mmCIF file of C-alpha atoms in Angstrom:
data_model
loop_
_atom_site.group_PDB
_atom_site.id
_atom_site.type_symbol
_atom_site.label_atom_id
_atom_site.label_comp_id
_atom_site.label_asym_id
_atom_site.label_seq_id
_atom_site.Cartn_x
_atom_site.Cartn_y
_atom_site.Cartn_z
ATOM 1 C CA MET A 1 -18.824 -13.292 0.762
ATOM 2 C CA THR A 2 -17.034 -13.824 4.074
ATOM 3 C CA LYS A 3 -13.690 -13.930 2.278
ATOM 4 C CA LEU A 4 -14.351 -10.549 0.649
ATOM 5 C CA ILE A 5 -15.340 -8.961 3.961
ATOM 6 C CA VAL A 6 -12.267 -10.354 5.703
ATOM 7 C CA LYS A 7 -9.989 -9.173 2.876
ATOM 8 C CA ALA A 8 -11.491 -5.672 3.029
ATOM 9 C CA GLY A 9 -11.087 -5.632 6.803
ATOM 10 C CA VAL A 10 -7.468 -6.749 6.510
ATOM 11 C CA ALA A 11 -6.772 -3.992 3.974
ATOM 12 C CA LEU A 12 -8.367 -1.323 6.157
ATOM 13 C CA ALA A 13 -6.603 -2.530 9.290
ATOM 14 C CA SER A 14 -3.275 -2.774 7.459
ATOM 15 C CA VAL A 15 -3.427 0.783 6.121
ATOM 16 C CA TRP A 16 -4.541 2.176 9.477
ATOM 17 C CA PHE A 17 -1.931 0.233 11.468
ATOM 18 C CA THR A 18 0.880 1.113 9.055
ATOM 19 C CA ALA A 19 0.009 4.802 9.249
ATOM 20 C CA ARG A 20 0.097 4.583 13.051
ATOM 21 C CA LEU A 21 3.511 2.897 12.976
ATOM 22 C CA LEU A 22 4.914 5.606 10.683
ATOM 23 C CA LYS A 23 3.181 8.534 12.363
ATOM 24 C CA GLU A 24 6.139 10.900 11.878
ATOM 25 C CA GLY A 25 5.994 10.672 8.102
ATOM 26 C CA VAL A 26 2.491 9.452 7.263
ATOM 27 C CA ILE A 27 -0.652 11.208 8.398
ATOM 28 C CA LEU A 28 -3.973 9.387 8.175
ATOM 29 C CA GLU A 29 -6.888 11.102 9.873
ATOM 30 C CA GLY A 30 -10.339 9.581 10.052
ATOM 31 C CA ALA A 31 -12.266 6.639 8.717
ATOM 32 C CA ALA A 32 -13.223 8.166 5.362
ATOM 33 C CA PRO A 33 -9.631 8.821 4.230
ATOM 34 C CA THR A 34 -8.677 5.310 5.345
ATOM 35 C CA VAL A 35 -11.410 3.790 3.178
ATOM 36 C CA ILE A 36 -10.536 6.054 0.246
ATOM 37 C CA VAL A 37 -6.827 5.166 0.489
ATOM 38 C CA CYS A 38 -7.688 1.440 0.572
ATOM 39 C CA VAL A 39 -9.973 1.697 -2.447
ATOM 40 C CA LEU A 40 -7.445 3.725 -4.435
ATOM 41 C CA LEU A 41 -4.595 1.369 -3.535
ATOM 42 C CA ALA A 42 -6.702 -1.624 -4.565
ATOM 43 C CA PHE A 43 -7.620 0.026 -7.873
ATOM 44 C CA ILE A 44 -4.074 1.159 -8.635
ATOM 45 C CA ASN A 45 -2.530 -2.178 -7.644
ATOM 46 C CA THR A 46 -5.039 -4.019 -9.831
ATOM 47 C CA PHE A 47 -4.952 -1.895 -12.983
ATOM 48 C CA VAL A 48 -1.983 0.499 -13.025
ATOM 49 C CA LYS A 49 0.781 -1.437 -11.284
ATOM 50 C CA PRO A 50 0.845 -4.416 -13.700
ATOM 51 C CA ILE A 51 1.231 -2.048 -16.649
ATOM 52 C CA LEU A 52 4.060 -0.162 -14.944
ATOM 53 C CA LYS A 53 5.805 -3.398 -13.976
ATOM 54 C CA PHE A 54 5.584 -4.625 -17.569
ATOM 55 C CA LEU A 55 6.950 -1.365 -18.975
ATOM 56 C CA ALA A 56 9.708 -1.222 -16.358
ATOM 57 C CA PHE A 57 10.818 -4.825 -16.814
ATOM 58 C CA PRO A 58 14.179 -3.903 -18.431
ATOM 59 C CA VAL A 59 14.974 -1.500 -15.580
ATOM 60 C CA THR A 60 13.919 -4.163 -13.080
ATOM 61 C CA MET A 61 16.383 -6.585 -14.637
ATOM 62 C CA ILE A 62 19.200 -4.023 -14.529
ATOM 63 C CA THR A 63 18.504 -3.215 -10.866
ATOM 64 C CA MET A 64 18.236 -6.924 -10.007
ATOM 65 C CA GLY A 65 14.599 -6.696 -8.958
ATOM 66 C CA LEU A 66 14.745 -3.548 -6.842
ATOM 67 C CA PHE A 67 12.893 -1.201 -9.194
ATOM 68 C CA PRO A 68 9.388 -2.415 -8.184
ATOM 69 C CA LEU A 69 10.113 -0.918 -4.755
ATOM 70 C CA ILE A 70 10.460 2.463 -6.464
ATOM 71 C CA ILE A 71 7.232 1.832 -8.374
ATOM 72 C CA ASN A 72 5.406 1.043 -5.118
ATOM 73 C CA ALA A 73 6.688 4.230 -3.480
ATOM 74 C CA GLY A 74 5.615 6.238 -6.521
ATOM 75 C CA LEU A 75 2.134 4.729 -6.389
ATOM 76 C CA ILE A 76 1.856 5.640 -2.707
ATOM 77 C CA LEU A 77 2.770 9.217 -3.627
ATOM 78 C CA LEU A 78 0.116 9.102 -6.366
ATOM 79 C CA VAL A 79 -2.503 8.075 -3.815
ATOM 80 C CA ASP A 80 -1.247 10.900 -1.581
ATOM 81 C CA GLU A 81 -1.872 13.361 -4.407
ATOM 82 C CA LEU A 82 -5.329 11.951 -5.140
ATOM 83 C CA VAL A 83 -6.482 12.059 -1.507
ATOM 84 C CA GLN A 84 -6.460 15.744 -0.661
ATOM 85 C CA LYS A 85 -7.689 15.645 2.946
ATOM 86 C CA GLY A 86 -6.784 13.237 5.685
ATOM 87 C CA PHE A 87 -3.812 11.454 4.082
ATOM 88 C CA ASP A 88 -0.328 12.876 3.730
ATOM 89 C CA VAL A 89 3.002 11.221 3.022
ATOM 90 C CA LYS A 90 6.033 13.418 3.677
ATOM 91 C CA GLY A 91 8.358 12.506 0.835
ATOM 92 C CA ILE A 92 9.703 9.559 -1.097
ATOM 93 C CA PHE A 93 11.445 7.961 1.897
ATOM 94 C CA TRP A 94 8.175 7.805 3.822
ATOM 95 C CA ALA A 95 6.352 6.504 0.758
ATOM 96 C CA PHE A 96 8.943 3.736 0.451
ATOM 97 C CA ALA A 97 8.665 2.981 4.181
ATOM 98 C CA PHE A 98 4.851 2.995 4.001
ATOM 99 C CA SER A 99 4.900 0.620 1.036
ATOM 100 C CA PHE A 100 7.349 -1.776 2.698
ATOM 101 C CA VAL A 101 5.671 -1.765 6.129
ATOM 102 C CA LEU A 102 2.218 -2.065 4.533
ATOM 103 C CA SER A 103 3.365 -5.212 2.716
ATOM 104 C CA VAL A 104 4.662 -6.779 5.921
ATOM 105 C CA VAL A 105 1.614 -5.779 7.978
ATOM 106 C CA SER A 106 -0.796 -7.009 5.286
ATOM 107 C CA TRP A 107 1.041 -10.313 5.122
ATOM 108 C CA ALA A 108 0.866 -10.686 8.910
ATOM 109 C CA PHE A 109 -2.853 -9.839 9.040
ATOM 110 C CA ASP A 110 -3.536 -12.229 6.132
ATOM 111 C CA PHE A 111 -1.649 -14.969 7.960
ATOM 112 C CA VAL A 112 -3.651 -14.423 11.154
ATOM 113 C CA THR A 113 -7.012 -14.271 9.365
ATOM 114 C CA ALA A 114 -6.319 -17.153 6.957
ATOM 115 C CA PRO A 115 -8.757 -19.525 8.703
ATOM 116 C CA LEU A 116 -11.558 -16.959 8.222
ATOM 117 C CA GLN A 117 -10.864 -16.662 4.497
ATOM 118 C CA LYS A 118 -11.849 -20.221 3.595
#
């Protein structure tokens, strides 16, 4: 149970912190949109992303592994469309930046909280 709570806290903190770092291109206002974005990202990354990665495997091979970055940016834009109030990403560049920075920030927060996740 503690592991689940820590993971949820890391996800929330990562999304919030990433939005603050990219404040020119990503708007995240309030606690409710932050929770909604985290839940949608978790759902999409669990169910939709593996299907897209499987279907895009040939393109991934041609681009030498760079196409999943495009998929991630597209999924961020999908979440932007699904969350009507409180979350806005201003274009594909900012979606790519949000995806990349979110990965790094999540990794860093996971590394710091690793002892709590046992």
